[in-house]
XYZ file of C-alpha atoms in Angstrom:
290
model
C 6.226 4.156 2.058
C 3.952 2.937 -0.750
C 0.268 3.047 0.159
C -2.803 1.324 -1.259
C -2.864 2.944 -4.738
C 0.836 2.322 -5.358
C 0.564 -1.328 -4.297
C -2.648 -1.830 -6.281
C -0.917 -0.494 -9.397
C 1.787 -3.135 -8.884
C -0.849 -5.852 -8.331
C -2.542 -5.013 -11.612
C 0.794 -5.235 -13.383
C 1.510 -8.636 -11.846
C -1.945 -9.861 -12.834
C -1.232 -8.847 -16.410
C 2.384 -9.943 -16.797
C 2.918 -12.809 -14.338
C -0.369 -14.607 -13.597
C -0.728 -17.888 -15.483
C 3.030 -18.394 -15.941
C 5.119 -21.217 -14.486
C 8.312 -20.523 -12.537
C 11.381 -22.126 -14.102
C 14.107 -20.680 -11.898
C 14.458 -18.528 -8.786
C 17.630 -16.701 -7.785
C 18.037 -15.054 -4.373
C 20.743 -12.395 -4.515
C 20.403 -11.059 -0.965
C 19.335 -13.070 2.107
C 17.342 -10.177 3.594
C 14.961 -10.370 0.655
C 13.650 -13.717 1.979
C 14.258 -13.273 5.715
C 10.503 -13.655 6.313
C 10.701 -17.141 4.787
C 11.820 -18.860 7.963
C 12.900 -22.108 6.275
C 15.658 -20.275 4.408
C 16.582 -19.303 0.857
C 17.005 -22.833 -0.521
C 13.565 -23.854 0.692
C 12.132 -20.635 -0.777
C 13.586 -21.504 -4.187
C 12.331 -25.096 -4.036
C 8.834 -24.018 -2.970
C 8.453 -21.846 -6.070
C 10.267 -23.770 -8.805
C 7.791 -25.558 -11.064
C 4.774 -23.788 -9.566
C 2.353 -21.714 -11.629
C 1.329 -18.241 -10.487
C -2.459 -18.445 -10.398
C -3.372 -14.785 -9.802
C -2.312 -11.598 -8.003
C -4.118 -10.358 -4.877
C -3.712 -7.467 -2.456
C -4.938 -6.552 0.967
C -3.777 -3.254 2.407
C -0.114 -2.940 1.442
C 0.514 -6.696 1.099
C 0.589 -8.589 -2.186
C 0.237 -12.327 -2.574
C 0.410 -14.613 -5.598
C -1.429 -17.953 -5.095
C 0.524 -20.900 -6.461
C -0.800 -23.859 -8.468
C 0.618 -27.178 -9.586
C 1.380 -27.621 -13.269
C -1.997 -29.357 -13.719
C -3.767 -26.258 -12.405
C -4.763 -27.595 -8.985
C -4.202 -25.220 -6.084
C -0.934 -25.766 -4.236
C -2.343 -24.278 -1.024
C 0.546 -21.838 -0.806
C 1.259 -18.321 -2.011
C 4.196 -16.004 -2.631
C 3.660 -13.103 -0.210
C 5.359 -9.753 -0.828
C 5.650 -6.530 1.138
C 7.440 -3.670 -0.597
C 8.575 -1.918 2.592
C 9.913 1.570 1.911
C 11.710 1.005 -1.379
C 10.783 -2.420 -2.757
C 9.933 -2.793 -6.420
C 8.548 -5.748 -8.371
C 9.641 -5.162 -11.949
C 8.905 -7.080 -15.129
C 11.969 -6.955 -17.385
C 13.170 -8.514 -20.624
C 15.734 -11.226 -19.837
C 18.502 -9.323 -21.608
C 18.081 -6.112 -19.631
C 21.010 -5.267 -17.293
C 20.548 -6.145 -13.638
C 19.447 -3.337 -11.344
C 21.995 -2.203 -8.746
C 19.764 -3.327 -5.881
C 18.447 -6.547 -7.425
C 17.529 -8.915 -4.565
C 15.705 -11.781 -6.295
C 14.917 -12.942 -9.822
C 12.145 -15.191 -11.160
C 12.435 -16.753 -14.614
C 9.520 -18.510 -16.313
C 9.197 -21.565 -18.509
C 7.921 -19.541 -21.485
C 11.253 -17.699 -21.682
C 9.525 -14.313 -21.669
C 9.887 -11.364 -19.339
C 11.279 -12.146 -15.901
C 10.115 -10.817 -12.551
C 12.692 -8.981 -10.421
C 12.508 -7.888 -6.808
C 14.572 -4.732 -6.343
C 14.939 -3.121 -2.926
C 17.442 -0.383 -2.164
C 16.842 -0.261 1.603
C 16.027 -3.989 2.045
C 13.042 -3.289 4.324
C 10.713 -5.209 2.003
C 10.590 -8.961 1.734
C 9.260 -12.135 0.138
C 8.047 -15.427 1.614
C 6.143 -18.519 0.543
C 3.358 -19.197 3.026
C 0.308 -21.383 3.450
C -2.866 -19.902 1.979
C -5.637 -21.966 3.607
C -9.404 -21.926 3.265
C -10.264 -18.508 1.891
C -6.797 -18.246 0.337
C -5.636 -15.360 2.549
C -2.170 -16.015 4.034
C -2.052 -15.768 7.861
C 0.445 -12.899 7.682
C -2.198 -10.841 5.875
C -5.353 -12.002 7.650
C -5.264 -9.364 10.420
C -5.470 -6.508 7.918
C -8.933 -5.079 7.398
C -10.484 -4.801 3.962
C -9.806 -1.519 2.251
C -12.630 0.828 1.234
C -12.288 -0.035 -2.466
C -12.924 -3.728 -1.801
C -16.473 -4.821 -2.818
C -16.740 -6.633 0.529
C -16.013 -3.538 2.617
C -18.771 -3.130 5.237
C -19.595 0.571 5.523
C -21.912 0.229 8.513
C -19.467 -1.934 10.460
C -16.621 0.504 9.764
C -18.720 3.492 10.835
C -19.758 1.823 14.079
C -16.225 0.615 14.873
C -14.749 4.051 14.190
C -17.220 5.866 16.434
C -16.680 3.348 19.262
C -13.003 4.121 19.469
C -11.550 6.677 21.843
C -8.763 8.022 19.660
C -7.995 10.691 17.074
C -9.461 10.218 13.634
C -6.128 10.237 11.796
C -4.729 7.560 14.113
C -7.814 5.494 13.360
C -7.347 5.861 9.594
C -3.795 4.544 9.908
C -4.910 1.511 11.927
C -4.705 -1.365 9.452
C -6.962 -3.558 11.606
C -9.769 -1.024 11.141
C -9.334 0.011 7.503
C -6.694 -1.366 5.182
C -4.235 0.423 2.934
C -4.565 4.058 4.078
C -1.247 5.692 4.930
C -0.068 9.156 5.870
C -0.499 10.797 2.467
C -4.035 9.618 1.793
C -5.155 10.130 5.380
C -4.248 13.833 5.148
C -5.882 14.204 1.739
C -9.065 12.419 2.856
C -9.370 14.494 6.030
C -9.004 17.676 3.984
C -11.814 16.588 1.695
C -14.028 15.807 4.701
C -13.073 19.120 6.407
C -11.882 17.280 9.509
C -8.745 17.878 11.532
C -6.793 14.707 12.219
C -7.007 15.275 15.979
C -10.823 15.167 15.970
C -11.990 12.506 18.483
C -13.555 9.542 16.722
C -16.266 9.093 19.369
C -17.466 12.660 18.681
C -17.920 12.161 14.949
C -21.448 12.220 13.592
C -22.678 9.639 11.118
C -22.670 12.335 8.451
C -19.022 13.188 9.177
C -18.036 9.526 8.962
C -19.870 9.253 5.644
C -18.057 12.344 4.324
C -14.733 10.932 5.510
C -15.293 7.572 3.845
C -16.364 9.301 0.638
C -13.155 11.350 0.794
C -11.037 8.239 1.330
C -12.626 6.448 -1.602
C -12.405 9.447 -3.892
C -8.758 10.187 -3.179
C -7.732 6.532 -3.499
C -9.643 6.164 -6.747
C -8.198 9.339 -8.235
C -4.683 8.313 -7.223
C -5.151 4.898 -8.835
C -6.204 6.602 -12.056
C -2.935 8.568 -11.977
C -0.788 5.503 -11.256
C -0.284 6.380 -7.582
C 1.879 8.993 -5.892
C 5.586 8.999 -6.762
C 7.882 11.409 -4.974
C 11.060 9.761 -6.286
C 12.185 6.948 -8.563
C 11.568 4.258 -5.910
C 7.768 4.273 -6.288
C 7.043 2.745 -9.699
C 4.829 0.156 -11.369
C 6.071 -3.187 -12.748
C 7.308 -1.424 -15.882
C 9.266 1.178 -13.913
C 6.800 3.998 -14.577
C 6.076 6.635 -11.927
C 2.623 7.758 -10.825
C 1.488 11.356 -11.131
C -0.991 11.924 -8.306
C 1.620 14.022 -6.462
C 0.675 16.813 -8.875
C -2.863 16.803 -7.484
C -2.208 16.748 -3.730
C -4.249 19.394 -1.928
C -2.416 19.567 1.415
C 0.134 16.786 1.864
C 3.615 18.252 1.466
C 2.116 21.660 0.628
C 3.235 23.637 3.704
C 2.646 27.402 3.335
C 1.038 27.000 -0.076
C -2.576 28.200 -0.438
C -5.345 25.742 0.312
C -7.029 24.921 -3.035
C -10.439 25.491 -1.441
C -10.065 28.716 0.568
C -6.556 30.069 -0.065
C -5.360 29.850 3.551
C -1.702 28.724 3.818
C -1.444 24.994 4.550
C 0.068 24.157 7.942
C 2.392 21.344 8.910
C 2.218 19.698 12.355
C 4.257 16.884 13.903
C 2.435 13.574 14.131
C 3.826 10.221 15.335
C 7.370 11.060 14.186
C 5.956 12.128 10.841
C 4.131 15.158 9.502
C 0.481 16.063 9.127
C -0.740 18.703 6.705
C -4.074 20.511 6.900
C -5.836 23.785 6.258
C -6.341 25.905 9.431
C -9.504 27.433 7.969
C -11.173 24.343 6.498
C -9.968 21.961 9.201
C -9.918 23.788 12.536
C -8.172 21.959 15.358
C -10.707 20.685 17.906
C -10.752 22.128 21.389
C -8.873 20.120 23.962
C -11.056 17.880 26.131
C -11.437 18.859 29.710
């Protein structure tokens, strides 16, 4: 599933190619694409037609595009998107052939490139929702700020993490605590901080939390610079380009390969119906609590 860097790469593309343009036409090719819009596909189309996309925002793995009236005043609503496992928001020339799994199309009044929502597995979705007050749609409001956000509170995160009675990797994946970190970047961040994912959060020192947060920020920033992590053709930016951070992964997906730091073979362990990767030497498993 796309994580923070992959979704941020898409957001930047939407900011460049879509923000400031007015929607002329919306086509919904598959009802599951707008199943989160409870009023139905026709209402979804009507809510967007004639509206101007004011900007492109992200929190965690959610994207939202605030809408404005043609005179520039805020419409108080936003197009909210979640890519799911295979969703793509692509900017294409109008004459380009339709993608096999095209689910929705947005044409603009300037006649330029159109926005297409493509989703092979149809786990992603689109909806138009209210964006009150601070402009954050209710569907997104429960997600914590991510560590690259200027408003991220380091002290509050550190205190909240150390108050919890759970394993540190589970805490990193908790979107109400820290937004946007998924399985790949959790493993990479823990490796950088020399922490095993099963380490109890209430036993972490302030220094260990600081090292962990530094690792999270570094790995997310480096991945962003590489366009994210693409393991197959499903994870692409708005122009269909893959990211290259997979070439720089230290432990994730590297079972039995040497740890880049000490040379010990990387181990794979089962974790919440997924996999965790770590170095047995650099990240020793903590002793079981009595």
